[in-house]
CSV table of C-alpha atoms and ligand atoms in Angstrom, one decimal:
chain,number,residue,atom,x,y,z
E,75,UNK,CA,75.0,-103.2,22.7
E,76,UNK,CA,71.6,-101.2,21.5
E,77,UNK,CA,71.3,-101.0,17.3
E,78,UNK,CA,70.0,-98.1,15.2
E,79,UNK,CA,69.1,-97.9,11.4
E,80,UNK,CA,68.2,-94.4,10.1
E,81,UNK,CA,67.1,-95.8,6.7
E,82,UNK,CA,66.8,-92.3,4.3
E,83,UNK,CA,66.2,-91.7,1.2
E,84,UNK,CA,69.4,-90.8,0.5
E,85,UNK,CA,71.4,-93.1,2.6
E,86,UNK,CA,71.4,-95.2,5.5
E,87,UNK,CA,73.3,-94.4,9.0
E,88,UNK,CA,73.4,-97.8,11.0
E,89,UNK,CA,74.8,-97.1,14.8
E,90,UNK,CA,75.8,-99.4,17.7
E,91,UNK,CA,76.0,-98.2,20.7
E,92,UNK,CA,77.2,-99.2,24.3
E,93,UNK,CA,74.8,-99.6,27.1
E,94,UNK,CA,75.4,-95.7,28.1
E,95,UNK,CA,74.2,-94.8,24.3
E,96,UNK,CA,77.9,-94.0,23.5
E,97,UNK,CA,78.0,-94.5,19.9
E,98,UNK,CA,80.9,-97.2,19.3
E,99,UNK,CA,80.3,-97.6,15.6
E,100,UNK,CA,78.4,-96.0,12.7
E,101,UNK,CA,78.6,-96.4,9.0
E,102,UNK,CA,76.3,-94.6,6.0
E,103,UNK,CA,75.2,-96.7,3.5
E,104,UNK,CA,74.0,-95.3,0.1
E,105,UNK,CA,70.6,-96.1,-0.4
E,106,UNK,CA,70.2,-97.8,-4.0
E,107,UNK,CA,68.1,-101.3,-4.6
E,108,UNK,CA,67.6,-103.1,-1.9
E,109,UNK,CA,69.8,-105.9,-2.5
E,110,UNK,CA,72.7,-104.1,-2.2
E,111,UNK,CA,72.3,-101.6,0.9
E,112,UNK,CA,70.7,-104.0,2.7
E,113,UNK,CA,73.7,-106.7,2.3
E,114,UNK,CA,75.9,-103.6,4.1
E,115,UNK,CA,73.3,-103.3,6.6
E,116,UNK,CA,73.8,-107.2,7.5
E,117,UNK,CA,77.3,-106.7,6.8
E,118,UNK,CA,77.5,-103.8,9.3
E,119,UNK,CA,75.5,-105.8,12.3
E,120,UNK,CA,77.2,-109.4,11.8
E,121,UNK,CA,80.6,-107.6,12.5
E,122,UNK,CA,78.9,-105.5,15.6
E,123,UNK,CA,75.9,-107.7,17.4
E,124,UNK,CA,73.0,-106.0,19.4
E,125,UNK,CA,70.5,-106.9,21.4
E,126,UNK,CA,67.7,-104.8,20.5
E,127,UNK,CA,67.3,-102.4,17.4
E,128,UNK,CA,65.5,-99.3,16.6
E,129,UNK,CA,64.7,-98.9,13.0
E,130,UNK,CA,63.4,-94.9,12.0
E,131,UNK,CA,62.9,-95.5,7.9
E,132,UNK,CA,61.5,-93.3,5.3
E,133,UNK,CA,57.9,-93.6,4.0
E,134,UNK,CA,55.3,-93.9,3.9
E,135,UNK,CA,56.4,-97.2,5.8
E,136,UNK,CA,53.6,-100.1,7.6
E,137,UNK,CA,53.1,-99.6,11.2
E,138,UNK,CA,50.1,-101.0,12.0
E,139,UNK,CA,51.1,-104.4,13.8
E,140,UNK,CA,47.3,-105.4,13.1
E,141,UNK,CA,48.2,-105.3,9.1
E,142,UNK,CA,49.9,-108.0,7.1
E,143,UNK,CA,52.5,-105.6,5.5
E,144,UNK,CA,53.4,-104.6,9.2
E,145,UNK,CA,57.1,-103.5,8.7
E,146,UNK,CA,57.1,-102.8,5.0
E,147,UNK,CA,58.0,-99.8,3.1
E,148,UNK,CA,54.5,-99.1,1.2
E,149,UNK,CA,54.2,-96.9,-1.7
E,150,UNK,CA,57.2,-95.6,-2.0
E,151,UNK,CA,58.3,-93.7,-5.5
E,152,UNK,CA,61.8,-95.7,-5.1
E,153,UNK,CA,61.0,-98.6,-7.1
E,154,UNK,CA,63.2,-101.0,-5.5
E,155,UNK,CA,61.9,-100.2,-2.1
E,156,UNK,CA,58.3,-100.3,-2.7
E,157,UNK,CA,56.3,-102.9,-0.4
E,158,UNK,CA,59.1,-104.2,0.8
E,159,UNK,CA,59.7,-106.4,4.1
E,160,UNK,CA,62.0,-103.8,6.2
E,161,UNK,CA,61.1,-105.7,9.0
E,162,UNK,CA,60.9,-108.8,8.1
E,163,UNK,CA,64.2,-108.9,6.6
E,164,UNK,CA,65.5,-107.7,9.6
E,165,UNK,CA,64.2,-110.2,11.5
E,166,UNK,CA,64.9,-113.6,9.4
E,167,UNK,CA,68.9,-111.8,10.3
E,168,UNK,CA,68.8,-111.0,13.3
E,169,UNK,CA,66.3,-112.5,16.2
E,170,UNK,CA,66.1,-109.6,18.4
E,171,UNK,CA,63.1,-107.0,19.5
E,172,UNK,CA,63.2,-104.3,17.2
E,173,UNK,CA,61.0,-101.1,16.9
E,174,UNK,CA,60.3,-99.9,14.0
E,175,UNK,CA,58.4,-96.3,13.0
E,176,UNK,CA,59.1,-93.5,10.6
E,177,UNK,CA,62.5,-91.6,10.2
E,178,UNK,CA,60.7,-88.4,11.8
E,179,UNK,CA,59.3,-90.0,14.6
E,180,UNK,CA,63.0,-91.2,15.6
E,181,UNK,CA,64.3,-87.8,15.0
E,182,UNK,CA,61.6,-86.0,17.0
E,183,UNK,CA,62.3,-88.5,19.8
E,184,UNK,CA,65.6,-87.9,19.8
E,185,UNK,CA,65.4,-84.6,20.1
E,186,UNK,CA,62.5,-84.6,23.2
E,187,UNK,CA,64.5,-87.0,25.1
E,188,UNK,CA,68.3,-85.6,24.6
E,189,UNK,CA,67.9,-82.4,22.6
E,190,UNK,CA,66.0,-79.0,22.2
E,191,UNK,CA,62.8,-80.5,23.6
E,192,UNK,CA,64.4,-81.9,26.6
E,193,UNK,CA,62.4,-82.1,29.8
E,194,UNK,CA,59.1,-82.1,27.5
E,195,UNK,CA,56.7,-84.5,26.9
E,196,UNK,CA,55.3,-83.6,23.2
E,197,UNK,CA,57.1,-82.3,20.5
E,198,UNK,CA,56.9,-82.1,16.4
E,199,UNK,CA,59.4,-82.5,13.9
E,200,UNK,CA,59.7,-81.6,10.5
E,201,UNK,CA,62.3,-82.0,7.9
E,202,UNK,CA,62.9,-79.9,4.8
E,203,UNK,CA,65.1,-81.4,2.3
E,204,UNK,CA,64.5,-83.5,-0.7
E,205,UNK,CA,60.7,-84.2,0.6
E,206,UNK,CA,59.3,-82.8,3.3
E,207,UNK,CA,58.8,-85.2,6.5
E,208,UNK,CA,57.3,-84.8,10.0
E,209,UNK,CA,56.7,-87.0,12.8
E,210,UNK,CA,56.7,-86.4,16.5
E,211,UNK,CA,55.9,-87.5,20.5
E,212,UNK,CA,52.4,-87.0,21.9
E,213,UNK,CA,52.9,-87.7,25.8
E,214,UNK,CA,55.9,-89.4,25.7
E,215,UNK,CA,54.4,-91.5,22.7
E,216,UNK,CA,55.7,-91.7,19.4
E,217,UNK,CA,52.6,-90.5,17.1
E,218,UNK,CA,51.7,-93.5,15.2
E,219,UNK,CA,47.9,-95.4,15.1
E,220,UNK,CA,46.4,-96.7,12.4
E,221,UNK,CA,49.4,-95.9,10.4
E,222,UNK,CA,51.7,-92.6,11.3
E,223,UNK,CA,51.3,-89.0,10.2
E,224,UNK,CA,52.5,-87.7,7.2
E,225,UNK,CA,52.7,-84.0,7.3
E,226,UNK,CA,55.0,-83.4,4.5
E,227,UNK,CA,51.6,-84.0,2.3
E,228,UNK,CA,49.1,-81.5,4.6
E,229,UNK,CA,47.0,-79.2,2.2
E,230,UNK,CA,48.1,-75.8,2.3
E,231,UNK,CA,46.7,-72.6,0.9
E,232,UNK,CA,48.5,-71.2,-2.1
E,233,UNK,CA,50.7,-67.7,-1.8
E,234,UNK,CA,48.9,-65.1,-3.3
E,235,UNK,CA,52.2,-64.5,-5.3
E,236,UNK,CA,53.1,-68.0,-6.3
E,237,UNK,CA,51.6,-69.5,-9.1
E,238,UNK,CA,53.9,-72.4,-9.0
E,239,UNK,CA,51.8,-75.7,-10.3
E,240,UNK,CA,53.9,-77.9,-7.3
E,241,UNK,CA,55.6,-81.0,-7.7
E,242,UNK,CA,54.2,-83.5,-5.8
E,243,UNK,CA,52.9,-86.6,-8.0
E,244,UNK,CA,49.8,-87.6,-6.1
E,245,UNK,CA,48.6,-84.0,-4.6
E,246,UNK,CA,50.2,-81.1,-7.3
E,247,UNK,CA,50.5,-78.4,-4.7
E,248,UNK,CA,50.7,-80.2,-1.7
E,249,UNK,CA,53.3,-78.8,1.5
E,250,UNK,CA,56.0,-80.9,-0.1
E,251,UNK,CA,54.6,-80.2,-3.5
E,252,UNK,CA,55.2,-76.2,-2.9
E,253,UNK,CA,58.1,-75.9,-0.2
E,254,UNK,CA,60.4,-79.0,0.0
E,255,UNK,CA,64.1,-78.3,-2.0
E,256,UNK,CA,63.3,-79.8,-5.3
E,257,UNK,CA,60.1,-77.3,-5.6
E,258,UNK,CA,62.3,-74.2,-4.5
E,259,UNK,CA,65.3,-74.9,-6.7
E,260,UNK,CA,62.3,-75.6,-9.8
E,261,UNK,CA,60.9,-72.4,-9.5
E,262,UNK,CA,64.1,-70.9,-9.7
E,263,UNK,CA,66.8,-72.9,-12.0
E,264,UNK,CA,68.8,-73.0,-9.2
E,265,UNK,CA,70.1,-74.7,-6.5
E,266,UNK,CA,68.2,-73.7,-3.2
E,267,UNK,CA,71.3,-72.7,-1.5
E,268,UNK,CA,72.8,-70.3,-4.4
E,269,UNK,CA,69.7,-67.9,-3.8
E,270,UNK,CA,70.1,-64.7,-2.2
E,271,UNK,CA,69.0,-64.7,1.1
E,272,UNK,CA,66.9,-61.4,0.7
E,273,UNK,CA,65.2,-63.7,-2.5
E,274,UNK,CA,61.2,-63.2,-1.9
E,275,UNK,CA,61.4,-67.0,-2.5
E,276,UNK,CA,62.2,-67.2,1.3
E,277,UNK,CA,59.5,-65.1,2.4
E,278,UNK,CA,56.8,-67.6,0.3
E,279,UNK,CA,58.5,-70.7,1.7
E,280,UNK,CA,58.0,-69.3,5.3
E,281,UNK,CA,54.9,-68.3,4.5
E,282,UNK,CA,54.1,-72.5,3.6
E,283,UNK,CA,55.6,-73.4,6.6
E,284,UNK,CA,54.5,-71.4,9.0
E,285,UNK,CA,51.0,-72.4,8.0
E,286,UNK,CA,51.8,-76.0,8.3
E,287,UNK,CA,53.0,-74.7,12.2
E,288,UNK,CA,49.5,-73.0,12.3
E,289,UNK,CA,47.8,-76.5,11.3
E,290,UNK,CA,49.7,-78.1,13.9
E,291,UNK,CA,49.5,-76.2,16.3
E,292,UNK,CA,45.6,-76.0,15.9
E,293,UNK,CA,45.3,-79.8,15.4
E,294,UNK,CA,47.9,-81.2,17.7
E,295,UNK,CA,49.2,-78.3,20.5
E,296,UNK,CA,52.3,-79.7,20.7
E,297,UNK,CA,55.0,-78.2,23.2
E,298,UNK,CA,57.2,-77.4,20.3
E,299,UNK,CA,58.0,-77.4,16.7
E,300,UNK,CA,61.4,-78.2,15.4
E,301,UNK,CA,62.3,-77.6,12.1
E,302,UNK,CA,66.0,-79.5,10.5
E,303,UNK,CA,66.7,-80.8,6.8
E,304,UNK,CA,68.9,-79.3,4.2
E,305,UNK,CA,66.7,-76.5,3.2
E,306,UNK,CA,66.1,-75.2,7.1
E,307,UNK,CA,70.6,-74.4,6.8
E,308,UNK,CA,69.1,-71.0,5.3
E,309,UNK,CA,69.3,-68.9,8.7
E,310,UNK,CA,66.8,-66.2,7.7
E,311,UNK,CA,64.2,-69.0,7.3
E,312,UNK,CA,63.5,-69.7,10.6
E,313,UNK,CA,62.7,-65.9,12.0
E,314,UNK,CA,60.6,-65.7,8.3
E,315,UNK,CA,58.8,-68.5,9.6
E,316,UNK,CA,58.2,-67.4,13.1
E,317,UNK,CA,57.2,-63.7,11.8
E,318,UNK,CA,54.5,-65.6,9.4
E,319,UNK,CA,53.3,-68.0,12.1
E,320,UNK,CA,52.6,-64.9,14.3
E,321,UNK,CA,50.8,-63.1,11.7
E,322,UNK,CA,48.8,-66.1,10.9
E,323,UNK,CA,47.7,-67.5,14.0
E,324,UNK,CA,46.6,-64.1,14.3
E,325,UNK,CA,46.3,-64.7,18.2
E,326,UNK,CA,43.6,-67.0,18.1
E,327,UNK,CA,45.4,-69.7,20.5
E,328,UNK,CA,48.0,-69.0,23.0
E,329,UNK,CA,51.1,-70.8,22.3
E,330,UNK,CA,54.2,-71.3,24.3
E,331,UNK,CA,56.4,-68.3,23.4
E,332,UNK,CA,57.5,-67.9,20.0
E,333,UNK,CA,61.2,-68.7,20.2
E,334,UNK,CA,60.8,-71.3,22.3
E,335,UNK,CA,58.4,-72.9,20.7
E,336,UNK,CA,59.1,-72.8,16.8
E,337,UNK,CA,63.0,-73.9,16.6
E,338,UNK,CA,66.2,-75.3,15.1
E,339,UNK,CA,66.7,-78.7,15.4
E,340,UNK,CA,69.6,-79.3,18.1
E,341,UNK,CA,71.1,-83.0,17.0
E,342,UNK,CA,71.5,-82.4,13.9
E,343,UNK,CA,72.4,-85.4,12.3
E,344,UNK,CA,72.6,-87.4,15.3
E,345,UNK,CA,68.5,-86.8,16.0
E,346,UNK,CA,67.4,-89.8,14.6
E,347,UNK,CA,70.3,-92.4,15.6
E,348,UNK,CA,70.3,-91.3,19.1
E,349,UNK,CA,66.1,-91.8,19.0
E,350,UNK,CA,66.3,-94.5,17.5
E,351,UNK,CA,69.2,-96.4,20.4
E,352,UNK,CA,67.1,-94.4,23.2
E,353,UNK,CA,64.1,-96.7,21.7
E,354,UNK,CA,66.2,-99.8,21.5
E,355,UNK,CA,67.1,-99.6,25.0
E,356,UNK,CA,63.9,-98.6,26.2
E,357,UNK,CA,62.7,-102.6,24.5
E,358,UNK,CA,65.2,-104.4,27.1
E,359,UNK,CA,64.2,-102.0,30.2
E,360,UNK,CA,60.7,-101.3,30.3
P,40,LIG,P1,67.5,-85.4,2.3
P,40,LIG,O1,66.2,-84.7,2.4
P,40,LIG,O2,67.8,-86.0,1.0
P,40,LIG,O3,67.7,-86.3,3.5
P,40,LIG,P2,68.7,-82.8,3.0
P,40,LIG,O4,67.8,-82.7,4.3
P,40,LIG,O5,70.1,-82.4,3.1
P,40,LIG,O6,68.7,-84.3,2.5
P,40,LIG,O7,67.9,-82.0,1.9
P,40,LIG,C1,68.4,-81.8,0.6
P,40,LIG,C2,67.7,-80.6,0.0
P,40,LIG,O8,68.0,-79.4,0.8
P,40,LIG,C3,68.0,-80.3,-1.4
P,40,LIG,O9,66.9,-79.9,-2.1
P,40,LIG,C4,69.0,-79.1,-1.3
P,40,LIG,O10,68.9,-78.2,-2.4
P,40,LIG,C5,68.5,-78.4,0.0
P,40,LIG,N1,69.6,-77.7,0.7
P,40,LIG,C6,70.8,-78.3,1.1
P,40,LIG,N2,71.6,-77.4,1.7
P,40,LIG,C7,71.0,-76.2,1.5
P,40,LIG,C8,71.3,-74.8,1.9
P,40,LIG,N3,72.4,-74.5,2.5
P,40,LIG,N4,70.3,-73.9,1.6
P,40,LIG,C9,69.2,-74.2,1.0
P,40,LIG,N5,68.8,-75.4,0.7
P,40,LIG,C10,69.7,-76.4,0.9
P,41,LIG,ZN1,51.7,-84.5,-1.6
C-alpha cells in the first residue's frame, strides 16, 4: 500500500492506495494546531499501513535535505504550524521512505503524469484560492533546489485601474497580495463568487495572472500552465486570462498554442493525492 498527505491550509486529505494507485481509503482532516490534526493523521495510518509516503504540504515548507530544518513547515502565518518537524514527526511514526515537497509541486505532478499534462515532461501549476500557490515539473523533475519556488509572491505590475494597497503581510501588492480570493472579495465586500461575471474585477484579475503566465513563461518555458483553486471555478477567468496573456506577451516568444497551453486543471481535487501516491511508488521502484 503507497501513502499520501495533502497537508492544506485548510485541511488535510490523507489517501492509501493499492499497488495499482486505486485509492482504498481517504479521509480530510481539518487543519487546526498541530496536536490535534496530526493525531488524526497517525490515527488514519496506524488503521491503514504503507510502505512509502508522499507528503505535498503548504508553505513555505524546508526542502533542502542539506538544511537542519529539512522537513519543517518554515514561516508560516499559522502559528501552530510554524517551524515545525512535518517530517520528522512523520518519521519517529512511521519508519518508511517518504518524499516530501510542496502541495503545488504534488499537484502539478499529478496532473503531468495522469492529467491535462499527460505525455509531457514540464508543466506549471498554480492555485487561486485563499493564497495563491504554484509549483511544477521541469523534465520530469519536481522544481525544488535550494528551497522550491514560490510563485504566489512573484512581483507584478499594478493595473492601471486598481489602486488596491494588496494584502500580503510581507510584500503589500504582491501576486497573492493583489489576485488571490481574500484580495478580490476585499476590494469588493463581497464574496468572490457573488460577483457578476461581467464585474471588471475579472478582467484586472486576469490581467494579474496572465502576467504571472508571461513571467513564467519567459523565465521557465514550460510545456503548460494549469490554473485550479477556488477562485479559477469563475469560467470567464480562464479565456480573460488567455486574452491578456496574448496581448501581453505581445508575440515576443512562441508558445505552444494558446488553449493548449494555458488550462483548467483536470484532477481537480484528486491532483495532489494522486502526485503525491505516483511519488510514493516511484521511492519503492526506481
Ligand atoms: P484553499 O485555497 O483554502 O485551499 P480554495 O482553492 O477553494 O481553498 O479557495 C478559496 C477561495 O476561493 C476563497 O477566497 C473563495 O472566495 C474563492 N472561491 C471559492 N469558490 C469560488 C467561486 N465559485 N468563484 C470565485 N471564487 C471562489
Ligand atoms: Zn507576497
Amino acid at each position: 500500500m503507497y501513502g499520501a498527505i495533502e497537508a492544506g491550509g485548510t485541511k488535510f486529505v490523507c489517501a492509501v492506495s493499492d499497488k495499482d494507485l486505486n485509492i482504498v481509503n481517504r479521509v480530510e482532516i481539518p487543519t487546526t494546531s498541530t496536536k490535534e490534526t496530526m493525531t488524526m493523521v497517525f490515527d488514519f495510518f496506524n488503521k491503514h499501513p504503507v510502505s512509502a509516503m508522499g507528503i505535498g504540504s503548504f508553505g513555505p515548507i524546508d526542502v533542502n535535505r542539506n538544511s537542519n530544518t529539512y522537513g519543517y513547515i518554515t514561516t508560516t502565518p499559522k502559528k501552530s504550524w510554524r517551524n515545525y518537524n512535518f517530517l520528522g514527526v512523520m518519521k519517529e511514526h512511521f519508519n518508511i521512505p517518504y518524499v516530501w515537497t510542496t502541495d503545488v509541486n504534488v499537484a502539478a505532478y499529478g496532473e503531468l503524469k495522469r492529467g491535462i499534462a499527460l505525455g509531457k515532461n514540464s508543466c506549471i501549476y498554480l492555485t487561486v484560492g485563499t493564497g495563491i500557490g504554484g509549483g511544477g515539473v521541469i523534465n520530469g523533475q519536481l522544481m525544488e533546489n535550494f528551497g522550491h519556488p514560490e510563485m504566489g509572491h512573484l512581483l507584478i505590475r499594478r493595473h492601471s485601474d486598481d489602486q488596491f494597497k494588496g494584502l500580503c503581510p510581507y510584500h503589500g501588492d504582491c501576486l497573492e497580495g493583489m489576485a488571490a480570493g481574500p484580495a478580490i472579495e476585499a476590494r469588493y465586500g463581497k464574496k468572490a463568487f457573488e460577483i457578476p461575471a461581467d464585474d471588471r474585477i475579472w478582467e484586472i484579475e486576469a490581467y494579474y495572472l496572465a502576467q504571472a503566465s508571461v513571467d513564467l513563461t519567459l523565465t521557465l518555458a514550460p510545456e503548460m500552465i494549469i490554473f485550479g483553486g477556488g477562485v479559477m471555478k469563475q469560467p470567464q477567468l480562464l479565456p480573460l486570462i488567455k486574452s491578456s496573456f496574448t496581448s501581453q506577451m505581445n508575440n515576443y516568444v512562441k508558445t505552444p498554442d494558446i488553449d493548449e497551453y494555458i488550462v483548467h486543471c483536470k484532477l481537480r481535487d484528486n491532483a495532489g493525492i494522486t502526485g503525491c501516491l505516483l511519488l510514493a511508488r516511484e521511492l519503492l521502484t526506481h
